[in-house]
Amino acid sequence: MTSFTKGVVPSNEKYDGSSLRVLIVHTRWNYEIVEALVRGATETMTSEYNVKAENISVQSVSGSYELPFAAQSLIKASKMGTQWFNVVICIGVLIKGSTMHFEYIAEAVSQGIMKVSLDSGVPIVFGVLTCLDDEQALERAGLGNKESKHNHGIDWGRCAVEMGVKNHKWM
Ligand code: DLZ
């Protein structure tokens, strides 16, 4: 079988995040996992891209379903002030249960986040894990037992800096 690099290859460009203002909105559902993802994103942005810790605003909501509304409200509020957010990361963890809840929430949240992003003109990183079981969620937050575990918050932090810088350049 032909092999290929799974996931995203690093960009050739160097991004400077020192003037970026970032909003992270995260859920308190599945909080231990969400917390690891928020930490992965935050530490990546500050350590790899010089994003200033004081320029990262962190807000929480109850569950993933609330993420699009919260992002929309906070973006609106920031636009009324003097300083806009250059980029937003919405972080949540949906784990499939025995009812249809997961399907409805996952669909609504992904559509909602895309709508808020396009309507507001602010890029929003889709940091919502949609997992079939607890183990998948733990692995993707770097907390599992497998060697292949990887904290996806790191990727979301990198994506946020790239999109924040590009948004600033393209505006
Ligand atoms: C109700 C619910 C369920 C069953 N599962 C999750 C989940 O796995 N992850 C998550 O972030 N939120 C879940 N929620 C809560 C909903 O997102 C939402 O907070 C409530 O339905 C209230 O609107």
mmCIF file with all atom_site columns, C-alpha atoms and ligand atoms in Angstrom:
data_model
loop_
_atom_site.group_PDB
_atom_site.id
_atom_site.type_symbol
_atom_site.label_atom_id
_atom_site.label_alt_id
_atom_site.label_comp_id
_atom_site.label_asym_id
_atom_site.label_entity_id
_atom_site.label_seq_id
_atom_site.pdbx_PDB_ins_code
_atom_site.Cartn_x
_atom_site.Cartn_y
_atom_site.Cartn_z
_atom_site.occupancy
_atom_site.B_iso_or_equiv
_atom_site.pdbx_formal_charge
_atom_site.auth_seq_id
_atom_site.auth_comp_id
_atom_site.auth_asym_id
_atom_site.auth_atom_id
_atom_site.pdbx_PDB_model_num
ATOM   1   C CA  . MET A 1 1   ? 0.000   0.000  0.000  1.00 0.00 ? 1   MET A CA  1
ATOM   2   C CA  . THR A 1 2   ? 1.240   3.536  -0.777 1.00 0.00 ? 2   THR A CA  1
ATOM   3   C CA  . SER A 1 3   ? 2.046   5.417  2.431  1.00 0.00 ? 3   SER A CA  1
ATOM   4   C CA  . PHE A 1 4   ? 1.440   9.091  3.078  1.00 0.00 ? 4   PHE A CA  1
ATOM   5   C CA  . THR A 1 5   ? 1.908   11.619 5.884  1.00 0.00 ? 5   THR A CA  1
ATOM   6   C CA  . LYS A 1 6   ? -1.213  11.536 7.994  1.00 0.00 ? 6   LYS A CA  1
ATOM   7   C CA  . GLY A 1 7   ? -2.414  14.865 9.304  1.00 0.00 ? 7   GLY A CA  1
ATOM   8   C CA  . VAL A 1 8   ? -1.044  18.286 8.480  1.00 0.00 ? 8   VAL A CA  1
ATOM   9   C CA  . VAL A 1 9   ? 2.496   18.926 7.248  1.00 0.00 ? 9   VAL A CA  1
ATOM   10  C CA  . PRO A 1 10  ? 4.171   21.927 8.940  1.00 0.00 ? 10  PRO A CA  1
ATOM   11  C CA  . SER A 1 11  ? 3.971   25.222 7.042  1.00 0.00 ? 11  SER A CA  1
ATOM   12  C CA  . ASN A 1 12  ? 7.139   26.643 5.454  1.00 0.00 ? 12  ASN A CA  1
ATOM   13  C CA  . GLU A 1 13  ? 6.202   30.059 6.812  1.00 0.00 ? 13  GLU A CA  1
ATOM   14  C CA  . LYS A 1 14  ? 7.245   31.284 10.277 1.00 0.00 ? 14  LYS A CA  1
ATOM   15  C CA  . TYR A 1 15  ? 4.395   32.870 12.191 1.00 0.00 ? 15  TYR A CA  1
ATOM   16  C CA  . ASP A 1 16  ? 4.872   35.556 14.836 1.00 0.00 ? 16  ASP A CA  1
ATOM   17  C CA  . GLY A 1 17  ? 2.014   35.518 17.317 1.00 0.00 ? 17  GLY A CA  1
ATOM   18  C CA  . SER A 1 18  ? 3.354   38.280 19.568 1.00 0.00 ? 18  SER A CA  1
ATOM   19  C CA  . SER A 1 19  ? 0.593   40.752 18.657 1.00 0.00 ? 19  SER A CA  1
ATOM   20  C CA  . LEU A 1 20  ? -2.262  38.266 18.352 1.00 0.00 ? 20  LEU A CA  1
ATOM   21  C CA  . ARG A 1 21  ? -5.330  38.360 20.573 1.00 0.00 ? 21  ARG A CA  1
ATOM   22  C CA  . VAL A 1 22  ? -6.842  34.920 20.992 1.00 0.00 ? 22  VAL A CA  1
ATOM   23  C CA  . LEU A 1 23  ? -10.136 33.808 22.518 1.00 0.00 ? 23  LEU A CA  1
ATOM   24  C CA  . ILE A 1 24  ? -10.521 30.251 23.791 1.00 0.00 ? 24  ILE A CA  1
ATOM   25  C CA  . VAL A 1 25  ? -14.051 29.118 24.623 1.00 0.00 ? 25  VAL A CA  1
ATOM   26  C CA  . HIS A 1 26  ? -14.170 25.683 26.215 1.00 0.00 ? 26  HIS A CA  1
ATOM   27  C CA  . THR A 1 27  ? -16.778 23.411 27.766 1.00 0.00 ? 27  THR A CA  1
ATOM   28  C CA  . ARG A 1 28  ? -16.997 22.078 31.299 1.00 0.00 ? 28  ARG A CA  1
ATOM   29  C CA  . TRP A 1 29  ? -18.457 18.796 30.060 1.00 0.00 ? 29  TRP A CA  1
ATOM   30  C CA  . ASN A 1 30  ? -15.751 16.110 30.113 1.00 0.00 ? 30  ASN A CA  1
ATOM   31  C CA  . TYR A 1 31  ? -13.607 18.699 31.826 1.00 0.00 ? 31  TYR A CA  1
ATOM   32  C CA  . GLU A 1 32  ? -10.451 16.671 32.611 1.00 0.00 ? 32  GLU A CA  1
ATOM   33  C CA  . ILE A 1 33  ? -10.045 15.979 28.900 1.00 0.00 ? 33  ILE A CA  1
ATOM   34  C CA  . VAL A 1 34  ? -10.998 19.504 27.862 1.00 0.00 ? 34  VAL A CA  1
ATOM   35  C CA  . GLU A 1 35  ? -8.513  20.956 30.352 1.00 0.00 ? 35  GLU A CA  1
ATOM   36  C CA  . ALA A 1 36  ? -5.636  18.982 28.768 1.00 0.00 ? 36  ALA A CA  1
ATOM   37  C CA  . LEU A 1 37  ? -6.670  20.206 25.315 1.00 0.00 ? 37  LEU A CA  1
ATOM   38  C CA  . VAL A 1 38  ? -6.853  23.837 26.451 1.00 0.00 ? 38  VAL A CA  1
ATOM   39  C CA  . ARG A 1 39  ? -3.401  23.478 28.034 1.00 0.00 ? 39  ARG A CA  1
ATOM   40  C CA  . GLY A 1 40  ? -1.993  21.950 24.827 1.00 0.00 ? 40  GLY A CA  1
ATOM   41  C CA  . ALA A 1 41  ? -3.308  24.834 22.725 1.00 0.00 ? 41  ALA A CA  1
ATOM   42  C CA  . THR A 1 42  ? -2.238  27.546 25.166 1.00 0.00 ? 42  THR A CA  1
ATOM   43  C CA  . GLU A 1 43  ? 1.268   26.223 25.796 1.00 0.00 ? 43  GLU A CA  1
ATOM   44  C CA  . THR A 1 44  ? 1.875   25.747 22.071 1.00 0.00 ? 44  THR A CA  1
ATOM   45  C CA  . MET A 1 45  ? 0.840   29.311 21.237 1.00 0.00 ? 45  MET A CA  1
ATOM   46  C CA  . THR A 1 46  ? 2.943   30.885 24.008 1.00 0.00 ? 46  THR A CA  1
ATOM   47  C CA  . SER A 1 47  ? 6.035   28.686 23.704 1.00 0.00 ? 47  SER A CA  1
ATOM   48  C CA  . GLU A 1 48  ? 6.255   28.183 19.925 1.00 0.00 ? 48  GLU A CA  1
ATOM   49  C CA  . TYR A 1 49  ? 4.810   31.457 18.608 1.00 0.00 ? 49  TYR A CA  1
ATOM   50  C CA  . ASN A 1 50  ? 5.341   34.084 21.324 1.00 0.00 ? 50  ASN A CA  1
ATOM   51  C CA  . VAL A 1 51  ? 1.650   34.663 21.874 1.00 0.00 ? 51  VAL A CA  1
ATOM   52  C CA  . LYS A 1 52  ? 1.450   36.641 25.108 1.00 0.00 ? 52  LYS A CA  1
ATOM   53  C CA  . ALA A 1 53  ? -0.360  34.826 27.922 1.00 0.00 ? 53  ALA A CA  1
ATOM   54  C CA  . GLU A 1 54  ? -2.223  38.039 28.773 1.00 0.00 ? 54  GLU A CA  1
ATOM   55  C CA  . ASN A 1 55  ? -3.534  38.168 25.181 1.00 0.00 ? 55  ASN A CA  1
ATOM   56  C CA  . ILE A 1 56  ? -5.256  34.792 25.525 1.00 0.00 ? 56  ILE A CA  1
ATOM   57  C CA  . SER A 1 57  ? -8.743  35.198 26.940 1.00 0.00 ? 57  SER A CA  1
ATOM   58  C CA  . VAL A 1 58  ? -10.290 31.966 28.264 1.00 0.00 ? 58  VAL A CA  1
ATOM   59  C CA  . GLN A 1 59  ? -14.042 31.588 28.805 1.00 0.00 ? 59  GLN A CA  1
ATOM   60  C CA  . SER A 1 60  ? -16.120 28.526 29.625 1.00 0.00 ? 60  SER A CA  1
ATOM   61  C CA  . VAL A 1 61  ? -19.617 27.276 28.853 1.00 0.00 ? 61  VAL A CA  1
ATOM   62  C CA  . SER A 1 62  ? -21.480 24.210 30.029 1.00 0.00 ? 62  SER A CA  1
ATOM   63  C CA  . GLY A 1 63  ? -21.524 21.936 26.981 1.00 0.00 ? 63  GLY A CA  1
ATOM   64  C CA  . SER A 1 64  ? -20.493 21.854 23.336 1.00 0.00 ? 64  SER A CA  1
ATOM   65  C CA  . TYR A 1 65  ? -23.941 22.922 22.170 1.00 0.00 ? 65  TYR A CA  1
ATOM   66  C CA  . GLU A 1 66  ? -23.308 26.319 23.785 1.00 0.00 ? 66  GLU A CA  1
ATOM   67  C CA  . LEU A 1 67  ? -19.995 26.951 22.000 1.00 0.00 ? 67  LEU A CA  1
ATOM   68  C CA  . PRO A 1 68  ? -21.273 28.727 18.838 1.00 0.00 ? 68  PRO A CA  1
ATOM   69  C CA  . PHE A 1 69  ? -23.481 31.141 20.788 1.00 0.00 ? 69  PHE A CA  1
ATOM   70  C CA  . ALA A 1 70  ? -20.724 31.959 23.248 1.00 0.00 ? 70  ALA A CA  1
ATOM   71  C CA  . ALA A 1 71  ? -18.219 32.538 20.453 1.00 0.00 ? 71  ALA A CA  1
ATOM   72  C CA  . GLN A 1 72  ? -20.659 34.805 18.624 1.00 0.00 ? 72  GLN A CA  1
ATOM   73  C CA  . SER A 1 73  ? -21.457 36.870 21.741 1.00 0.00 ? 73  SER A CA  1
ATOM   74  C CA  . LEU A 1 74  ? -17.825 37.259 22.776 1.00 0.00 ? 74  LEU A CA  1
ATOM   75  C CA  . ILE A 1 75  ? -16.701 38.204 19.251 1.00 0.00 ? 75  ILE A CA  1
ATOM   76  C CA  . LYS A 1 76  ? -19.492 40.807 19.079 1.00 0.00 ? 76  LYS A CA  1
ATOM   77  C CA  . ALA A 1 77  ? -18.525 42.241 22.471 1.00 0.00 ? 77  ALA A CA  1
ATOM   78  C CA  . SER A 1 78  ? -14.868 42.408 21.493 1.00 0.00 ? 78  SER A CA  1
ATOM   79  C CA  . LYS A 1 79  ? -15.722 44.269 18.272 1.00 0.00 ? 79  LYS A CA  1
ATOM   80  C CA  . MET A 1 80  ? -17.573 46.893 20.288 1.00 0.00 ? 80  MET A CA  1
ATOM   81  C CA  . GLY A 1 81  ? -14.450 47.446 22.364 1.00 0.00 ? 81  GLY A CA  1
ATOM   82  C CA  . THR A 1 82  ? -11.145 48.631 21.010 1.00 0.00 ? 82  THR A CA  1
ATOM   83  C CA  . GLN A 1 83  ? -9.443  45.297 20.535 1.00 0.00 ? 83  GLN A CA  1
ATOM   84  C CA  . TRP A 1 84  ? -10.735 42.533 18.304 1.00 0.00 ? 84  TRP A CA  1
ATOM   85  C CA  . PHE A 1 85  ? -9.887  38.897 18.672 1.00 0.00 ? 85  PHE A CA  1
ATOM   86  C CA  . ASN A 1 86  ? -7.808  37.825 15.689 1.00 0.00 ? 86  ASN A CA  1
ATOM   87  C CA  . VAL A 1 87  ? -8.815  34.208 16.142 1.00 0.00 ? 87  VAL A CA  1
ATOM   88  C CA  . VAL A 1 88  ? -11.009 31.985 18.320 1.00 0.00 ? 88  VAL A CA  1
ATOM   89  C CA  . ILE A 1 89  ? -10.598 28.358 19.388 1.00 0.00 ? 89  ILE A CA  1
ATOM   90  C CA  . CYS A 1 90  ? -13.727 26.471 20.468 1.00 0.00 ? 90  CYS A CA  1
ATOM   91  C CA  . ILE A 1 91  ? -12.826 23.415 22.546 1.00 0.00 ? 91  ILE A CA  1
ATOM   92  C CA  . GLY A 1 92  ? -15.161 20.615 23.628 1.00 0.00 ? 92  GLY A CA  1
ATOM   93  C CA  . VAL A 1 93  ? -15.350 16.845 23.829 1.00 0.00 ? 93  VAL A CA  1
ATOM   94  C CA  . LEU A 1 94  ? -18.414 14.970 22.627 1.00 0.00 ? 94  LEU A CA  1
ATOM   95  C CA  . ILE A 1 95  ? -18.556 11.286 23.496 1.00 0.00 ? 95  ILE A CA  1
ATOM   96  C CA  . LYS A 1 96  ? -21.135 9.060  21.845 1.00 0.00 ? 96  LYS A CA  1
ATOM   97  C CA  . GLY A 1 97  ? -23.691 7.558  24.207 1.00 0.00 ? 97  GLY A CA  1
ATOM   98  C CA  . SER A 1 98  ? -26.604 5.229  23.637 1.00 0.00 ? 98  SER A CA  1
ATOM   99  C CA  . THR A 1 99  ? -29.029 7.879  22.346 1.00 0.00 ? 99  THR A CA  1
ATOM   100 C CA  . MET A 1 100 ? -29.030 10.194 19.317 1.00 0.00 ? 100 MET A CA  1
ATOM   101 C CA  . HIS A 1 101 ? -27.799 13.162 21.395 1.00 0.00 ? 101 HIS A CA  1
ATOM   102 C CA  . PHE A 1 102 ? -24.253 12.918 20.056 1.00 0.00 ? 102 PHE A CA  1
ATOM   103 C CA  . GLU A 1 103 ? -25.285 13.101 16.405 1.00 0.00 ? 103 GLU A CA  1
ATOM   104 C CA  . TYR A 1 104 ? -27.554 16.120 16.915 1.00 0.00 ? 104 TYR A CA  1
ATOM   105 C CA  . ILE A 1 105 ? -25.063 18.054 19.019 1.00 0.00 ? 105 ILE A CA  1
ATOM   106 C CA  . ALA A 1 106 ? -22.063 17.274 16.794 1.00 0.00 ? 106 ALA A CA  1
ATOM   107 C CA  . GLU A 1 107 ? -23.909 18.389 13.661 1.00 0.00 ? 107 GLU A CA  1
ATOM   108 C CA  . ALA A 1 108 ? -25.303 21.557 15.274 1.00 0.00 ? 108 ALA A CA  1
ATOM   109 C CA  . VAL A 1 109 ? -21.980 22.568 16.784 1.00 0.00 ? 109 VAL A CA  1
ATOM   110 C CA  . SER A 1 110 ? -19.913 22.078 13.645 1.00 0.00 ? 110 SER A CA  1
ATOM   111 C CA  . GLN A 1 111 ? -22.456 23.979 11.504 1.00 0.00 ? 111 GLN A CA  1
ATOM   112 C CA  . GLY A 1 112 ? -22.844 26.654 14.190 1.00 0.00 ? 112 GLY A CA  1
ATOM   113 C CA  . ILE A 1 113 ? -19.129 27.284 14.541 1.00 0.00 ? 113 ILE A CA  1
ATOM   114 C CA  . MET A 1 114 ? -18.668 27.572 10.781 1.00 0.00 ? 114 MET A CA  1
ATOM   115 C CA  . LYS A 1 115 ? -21.608 29.997 10.550 1.00 0.00 ? 115 LYS A CA  1
ATOM   116 C CA  . VAL A 1 116 ? -20.298 32.227 13.341 1.00 0.00 ? 116 VAL A CA  1
ATOM   117 C CA  . SER A 1 117 ? -16.863 32.246 11.763 1.00 0.00 ? 117 SER A CA  1
ATOM   118 C CA  . LEU A 1 118 ? -18.066 33.203 8.266  1.00 0.00 ? 118 LEU A CA  1
ATOM   119 C CA  . ASP A 1 119 ? -20.632 35.729 9.548  1.00 0.00 ? 119 ASP A CA  1
ATOM   120 C CA  . SER A 1 120 ? -18.163 37.454 11.885 1.00 0.00 ? 120 SER A CA  1
ATOM   121 C CA  . GLY A 1 121 ? -15.097 37.282 9.652  1.00 0.00 ? 121 GLY A CA  1
ATOM   122 C CA  . VAL A 1 122 ? -13.083 35.880 12.547 1.00 0.00 ? 122 VAL A CA  1
ATOM   123 C CA  . PRO A 1 123 ? -11.494 32.468 12.009 1.00 0.00 ? 123 PRO A CA  1
ATOM   124 C CA  . ILE A 1 124 ? -12.652 29.873 14.532 1.00 0.00 ? 124 ILE A CA  1
ATOM   125 C CA  . VAL A 1 125 ? -10.640 26.724 15.056 1.00 0.00 ? 125 VAL A CA  1
ATOM   126 C CA  . PHE A 1 126 ? -12.862 23.655 15.407 1.00 0.00 ? 126 PHE A CA  1
ATOM   127 C CA  . GLY A 1 127 ? -11.476 22.146 18.582 1.00 0.00 ? 127 GLY A CA  1
ATOM   128 C CA  . VAL A 1 128 ? -14.292 19.739 19.238 1.00 0.00 ? 128 VAL A CA  1
ATOM   129 C CA  . LEU A 1 129 ? -13.464 16.060 19.530 1.00 0.00 ? 129 LEU A CA  1
ATOM   130 C CA  . THR A 1 130 ? -16.287 13.802 18.387 1.00 0.00 ? 130 THR A CA  1
ATOM   131 C CA  . CYS A 1 131 ? -15.366 10.447 19.883 1.00 0.00 ? 131 CYS A CA  1
ATOM   132 C CA  . LEU A 1 132 ? -17.032 7.064  19.833 1.00 0.00 ? 132 LEU A CA  1
ATOM   133 C CA  . ASP A 1 133 ? -15.803 6.156  23.334 1.00 0.00 ? 133 ASP A CA  1
ATOM   134 C CA  . ASP A 1 134 ? -13.846 7.445  26.339 1.00 0.00 ? 134 ASP A CA  1
ATOM   135 C CA  . GLU A 1 135 ? -10.592 5.878  25.177 1.00 0.00 ? 135 GLU A CA  1
ATOM   136 C CA  . GLN A 1 136 ? -10.628 7.787  21.864 1.00 0.00 ? 136 GLN A CA  1
ATOM   137 C CA  . ALA A 1 137 ? -11.138 11.039 23.760 1.00 0.00 ? 137 ALA A CA  1
ATOM   138 C CA  . LEU A 1 138 ? -8.286  10.366 26.201 1.00 0.00 ? 138 LEU A CA  1
ATOM   139 C CA  . GLU A 1 139 ? -5.890  9.393  23.372 1.00 0.00 ? 139 GLU A CA  1
ATOM   140 C CA  . ARG A 1 140 ? -6.664  12.579 21.453 1.00 0.00 ? 140 ARG A CA  1
ATOM   141 C CA  . ALA A 1 141 ? -5.964  14.733 24.503 1.00 0.00 ? 141 ALA A CA  1
ATOM   142 C CA  . GLY A 1 142 ? -2.618  13.004 25.081 1.00 0.00 ? 142 GLY A CA  1
ATOM   143 C CA  . LEU A 1 143 ? -3.947  11.265 28.204 1.00 0.00 ? 143 LEU A CA  1
ATOM   144 C CA  . GLY A 1 144 ? -4.401  7.685  27.026 1.00 0.00 ? 144 GLY A CA  1
ATOM   145 C CA  . ASN A 1 145 ? -2.181  4.626  27.395 1.00 0.00 ? 145 ASN A CA  1
ATOM   146 C CA  . LYS A 1 146 ? -1.270  4.051  23.745 1.00 0.00 ? 146 LYS A CA  1
ATOM   147 C CA  . GLU A 1 147 ? 2.031   5.173  22.279 1.00 0.00 ? 147 GLU A CA  1
ATOM   148 C CA  . SER A 1 148 ? 0.118   6.907  19.491 1.00 0.00 ? 148 SER A CA  1
ATOM   149 C CA  . LYS A 1 149 ? -1.613  9.293  21.917 1.00 0.00 ? 149 LYS A CA  1
ATOM   150 C CA  . HIS A 1 150 ? -1.424  12.904 20.838 1.00 0.00 ? 150 HIS A CA  1
ATOM   151 C CA  . ASN A 1 151 ? -2.805  16.107 22.312 1.00 0.00 ? 151 ASN A CA  1
ATOM   152 C CA  . HIS A 1 152 ? -4.834  17.693 19.510 1.00 0.00 ? 152 HIS A CA  1
ATOM   153 C CA  . GLY A 1 153 ? -4.820  20.971 21.398 1.00 0.00 ? 153 GLY A CA  1
ATOM   154 C CA  . ILE A 1 154 ? -1.255  21.395 20.110 1.00 0.00 ? 154 ILE A CA  1
ATOM   155 C CA  . ASP A 1 155 ? -2.492  21.279 16.496 1.00 0.00 ? 155 ASP A CA  1
ATOM   156 C CA  . TRP A 1 156 ? -5.328  23.676 17.303 1.00 0.00 ? 156 TRP A CA  1
ATOM   157 C CA  . GLY A 1 157 ? -2.864  26.145 18.850 1.00 0.00 ? 157 GLY A CA  1
ATOM   158 C CA  . ARG A 1 158 ? -0.709  26.028 15.721 1.00 0.00 ? 158 ARG A CA  1
ATOM   159 C CA  . CYS A 1 159 ? -3.733  26.376 13.449 1.00 0.00 ? 159 CYS A CA  1
ATOM   160 C CA  . ALA A 1 160 ? -4.992  29.334 15.509 1.00 0.00 ? 160 ALA A CA  1
ATOM   161 C CA  . VAL A 1 161 ? -1.740  31.265 15.164 1.00 0.00 ? 161 VAL A CA  1
ATOM   162 C CA  . GLU A 1 162 ? -1.557  30.629 11.423 1.00 0.00 ? 162 GLU A CA  1
ATOM   163 C CA  . MET A 1 163 ? -5.181  31.684 10.883 1.00 0.00 ? 163 MET A CA  1
ATOM   164 C CA  . GLY A 1 164 ? -4.874  34.677 13.208 1.00 0.00 ? 164 GLY A CA  1
ATOM   165 C CA  . VAL A 1 165 ? -1.815  35.966 11.367 1.00 0.00 ? 165 VAL A CA  1
ATOM   166 C CA  . LYS A 1 166 ? -3.357  35.270 7.947  1.00 0.00 ? 166 LYS A CA  1
ATOM   167 C CA  . ASN A 1 167 ? -6.636  36.933 8.946  1.00 0.00 ? 167 ASN A CA  1
ATOM   168 C CA  . HIS A 1 168 ? -4.677  40.038 9.945  1.00 0.00 ? 168 HIS A CA  1
ATOM   169 C CA  . LYS A 1 169 ? -2.766  39.993 6.623  1.00 0.00 ? 169 LYS A CA  1
ATOM   170 C CA  . TRP A 1 170 ? -5.787  39.314 4.399  1.00 0.00 ? 170 TRP A CA  1
ATOM   171 C CA  . MET A 1 171 ? -8.184  41.784 6.058  1.00 0.00 ? 171 MET A CA  1
HETATM 172 C C1  . DLZ B 2 .   ? -26.322 16.657 26.928 1.00 0.00 ? 1   DLZ B C1  1
HETATM 173 C C2  . DLZ B 2 .   ? -24.909 16.390 26.553 1.00 0.00 ? 1   DLZ B C2  1
HETATM 174 C C3  . DLZ B 2 .   ? -24.468 15.079 26.318 1.00 0.00 ? 1   DLZ B C3  1
HETATM 175 C C4  . DLZ B 2 .   ? -25.373 13.906 26.415 1.00 0.00 ? 1   DLZ B C4  1
HETATM 176 N N1  . DLZ B 2 .   ? -23.193 14.823 26.026 1.00 0.00 ? 1   DLZ B N1  1
HETATM 177 C C5  . DLZ B 2 .   ? -22.308 15.852 25.926 1.00 0.00 ? 1   DLZ B C5  1
HETATM 178 C C6  . DLZ B 2 .   ? -20.948 15.602 25.598 1.00 0.00 ? 1   DLZ B C6  1
HETATM 179 O O1  . DLZ B 2 .   ? -20.483 14.474 25.430 1.00 0.00 ? 1   DLZ B O1  1
HETATM 180 N N2  . DLZ B 2 .   ? -20.133 16.677 25.480 1.00 0.00 ? 1   DLZ B N2  1
HETATM 181 C C7  . DLZ B 2 .   ? -20.561 17.959 25.643 1.00 0.00 ? 1   DLZ B C7  1
HETATM 182 O O2  . DLZ B 2 .   ? -19.763 18.895 25.479 1.00 0.00 ? 1   DLZ B O2  1
HETATM 183 N N3  . DLZ B 2 .   ? -21.838 18.215 25.965 1.00 0.00 ? 1   DLZ B N3  1
HETATM 184 C C8  . DLZ B 2 .   ? -22.712 17.198 26.128 1.00 0.00 ? 1   DLZ B C8  1
HETATM 185 N N4  . DLZ B 2 .   ? -24.016 17.441 26.464 1.00 0.00 ? 1   DLZ B N4  1
HETATM 186 C C9  . DLZ B 2 .   ? -24.431 18.826 26.832 1.00 0.00 ? 1   DLZ B C9  1
HETATM 187 C C10 . DLZ B 2 .   ? -24.865 19.682 25.640 1.00 0.00 ? 1   DLZ B C10 1
HETATM 188 O O3  . DLZ B 2 .   ? -23.752 20.070 24.855 1.00 0.00 ? 1   DLZ B O3  1
HETATM 189 C C11 . DLZ B 2 .   ? -25.563 20.971 26.164 1.00 0.00 ? 1   DLZ B C11 1
HETATM 190 O O4  . DLZ B 2 .   ? -24.749 21.594 27.116 1.00 0.00 ? 1   DLZ B O4  1
HETATM 191 C C12 . DLZ B 2 .   ? -26.906 20.693 26.801 1.00 0.00 ? 1   DLZ B C12 1
HETATM 192 O O5  . DLZ B 2 .   ? -27.746 19.965 25.943 1.00 0.00 ? 1   DLZ B O5  1
HETATM 193 C C13 . DLZ B 2 .   ? -27.612 22.023 27.177 1.00 0.00 ? 1   DLZ B C13 1
HETATM 194 O O6  . DLZ B 2 .   ? -27.870 22.795 26.006 1.00 0.00 ? 1   DLZ B O6  1
#
